[in-house]
């Protein structure tokens, strides 16, 4: 690394140069500009100052602003009349053969003549003498700048002894490009060391804006983000950018683009401060490993040889601008963007013949590691992209599965002989399916069928057939029409990613089409391959679809287990915040809701549902209704929430009438509308469903529910009895609901034996899957259980659970039709006389209705009645 007797740091308007002459104490450097205050570092310094005998180690690459932040902080201390400040800058002369401890002694306490007895004293002895003298001194801050130049073992030993035995009233701040070789861990373990690094020194966006403003550059948010991304807050590079932008302010876009090359000023700084003194093997390593955007040790060894581990370690120890993150059990390194840009430009200039082979090796390494997305950049970087066709064939399905297919297809767009291939067109349709873009998926699928269907220059015909079947199944699921045909798995192709994609899409289509068992079998195939191949998104989606298959079959307990596995899978693949994980959590919450249990909060949000409803995939629109049901109890305006869900079901009935579970959702929303006494809306919903779905069993249950609510118990029994003979196939929840409606209807018809039989049947069908929700939803069912007392035998414990959850079903008090009409007149401000005249009844009748309304709502005045009714959804 380059060294000199001066420290050049950029943290504001101009460079700071602090020179120590011949080992004598240097004054605190003067700043010729207003520094941009570093609050993060100041806070760390202040905490160290408040502690006893504390040391701060401030390390960062050249130009990161170490000296400036120290000058700014000690200047603030002096203004506040804080402790004494002593500043020393290490020079080359002092580092190579000077007397560090002697210099510090003269600076800290020039009066005593330590060591004048003529005895030979080591730096450790000098440190011990100095500590003894300083123990009685006033509070002091000692700054040692450019400490990375210290290499002499004896001087370092003396400094280490001083820091280890530092008096309580002393604080030492040591700054350097990298850690001087001391045993820092001893101070760390003693709680007497604070580290401040490049992360704390890096300029945040607001501080970058301040520095740019000092040069007359005022950027908008987008331009500021470009500068921040290019410089990563490295103070010297921000200053260079400010100077460049200030000089080229007339064409800001061009100037910002040119900065990324990088400019001569950036290149000169990087060479002088980082690269000029590096040994040739290290420079070769940098040029080789700058080819990929990120690299790990195995990739570095592939590109630069077996010394890669040693060189990486040396670079990290020297605080070289190398960012490191852990991912999937491996450490990945990235160079600073401008540094990498310079290294790539240097490689083009000095070794152009090596670059194509370098890109090919990187691409081969990433594909061998099953990481096609980063490999693609290097496939395209090789002149003419000769490997693109093979890459499409081998990795196209994988990139669709891991959500990066759009990147691949963008690369193919300008290669006509590939872009027009049937296989590529099907890949485009598959990407649109993955993104939920119904219109694009249908267009691309139709385009793939134009001409000689099934022919491709890239892949065999069976690959095209499998992908066509998978994409067609995916489109059918998106539009809610997978029940119109069967979706058997195509013949296995041997391309495992393609076979996995077909299993996922065809399995999901079978599930949504109502064949849960066949669909679950296909989905298990997708799960196995996805887990083995590390395809987290696919694994989560397939597990979630398997949970839905269990729900279709009425196995709510299994649904909850499988949904929990999908959530765990999302955690394992670091997808907890993804859409896939949100859907798994929603399925799990819906299972809990069916069993009368409280779902985990907060409920997941559903990305993409804010778009125009016709553009949202049918399953996602259906999921939005489920979310509305789960959050209904917390809605501030329950009437509006119920109306929204009702409209959503109406639209699905019009646009996706074959959607699995739509009839069940009609029943779910019906109960909410009836709970709010919105009888007209409920009737319209049931009528619409009957017209659209025809004589579906769930619709007979919904019509029976409406009949019970409107006091037509005989009609309800007539509707339901044919469904309960076992000939008609009903899901478990619908069966329980039907028996409960029969029980409530029989009770109103005064047929007690029928009531007992129906309740027993309902409990028997509900007990196995712990289906509590129907007992909470069916009007009058919970009250009927209470009246029947404890005559349930083996179902007593289950009934106790139902009663424990009754609070979830508490709705609005039942008002008469006339009371509802009067209630809905109250917000108008009309008097009782006006309401009577408007309704054509006497004022005494209105007052009687008002007393009934107040009593049922538990209020004493009109304003309270309005507020309570709105909270309950009656207004």
mmCIF file with all atom_site columns, C-alpha atoms in Angstrom, residues 37 164 213 265 299 337 386 754 809 833:
data_model
loop_
_atom_site.group_PDB
_atom_site.id
_atom_site.type_symbol
_atom_site.label_atom_id
_atom_site.label_alt_id
_atom_site.label_comp_id
_atom_site.label_asym_id
_atom_site.label_entity_id
_atom_site.label_seq_id
_atom_site.pdbx_PDB_ins_code
_atom_site.Cartn_x
_atom_site.Cartn_y
_atom_site.Cartn_z
_atom_site.occupancy
_atom_site.B_iso_or_equiv
_atom_site.pdbx_formal_charge
_atom_site.auth_seq_id
_atom_site.auth_comp_id
_atom_site.auth_asym_id
_atom_site.auth_atom_id
_atom_site.pdbx_PDB_model_num
ATOM 1  C CA . UNK A 1 37  ? -20.773 16.174  10.432  1.00 0.00 ? 37  UNK A CA 1
ATOM 2  C CA . UNK A 1 164 ? -3.798  -1.530  28.126  1.00 0.00 ? 164 UNK A CA 1
ATOM 3  C CA . UNK A 1 213 ? -24.318 21.558  -2.217  1.00 0.00 ? 213 UNK A CA 1
ATOM 4  C CA . UNK A 1 265 ? -9.915  11.835  -11.442 1.00 0.00 ? 265 UNK A CA 1
ATOM 5  C CA . UNK A 1 299 ? -14.806 -18.868 -7.698  1.00 0.00 ? 299 UNK A CA 1
ATOM 6  C CA . UNK A 1 337 ? -18.643 -0.065  -7.892  1.00 0.00 ? 337 UNK A CA 1
ATOM 7  C CA . UNK A 1 386 ? -22.037 -18.181 -28.710 1.00 0.00 ? 386 UNK A CA 1
ATOM 8  C CA . UNK A 1 754 ? -85.588 -33.776 14.340  1.00 0.00 ? 754 UNK A CA 1
ATOM 9  C CA . UNK A 1 809 ? -69.817 -14.816 16.194  1.00 0.00 ? 809 UNK A CA 1
ATOM 10 C CA . UNK A 1 833 ? -92.387 13.841  13.556  1.00 0.00 ? 833 UNK A CA 1
#
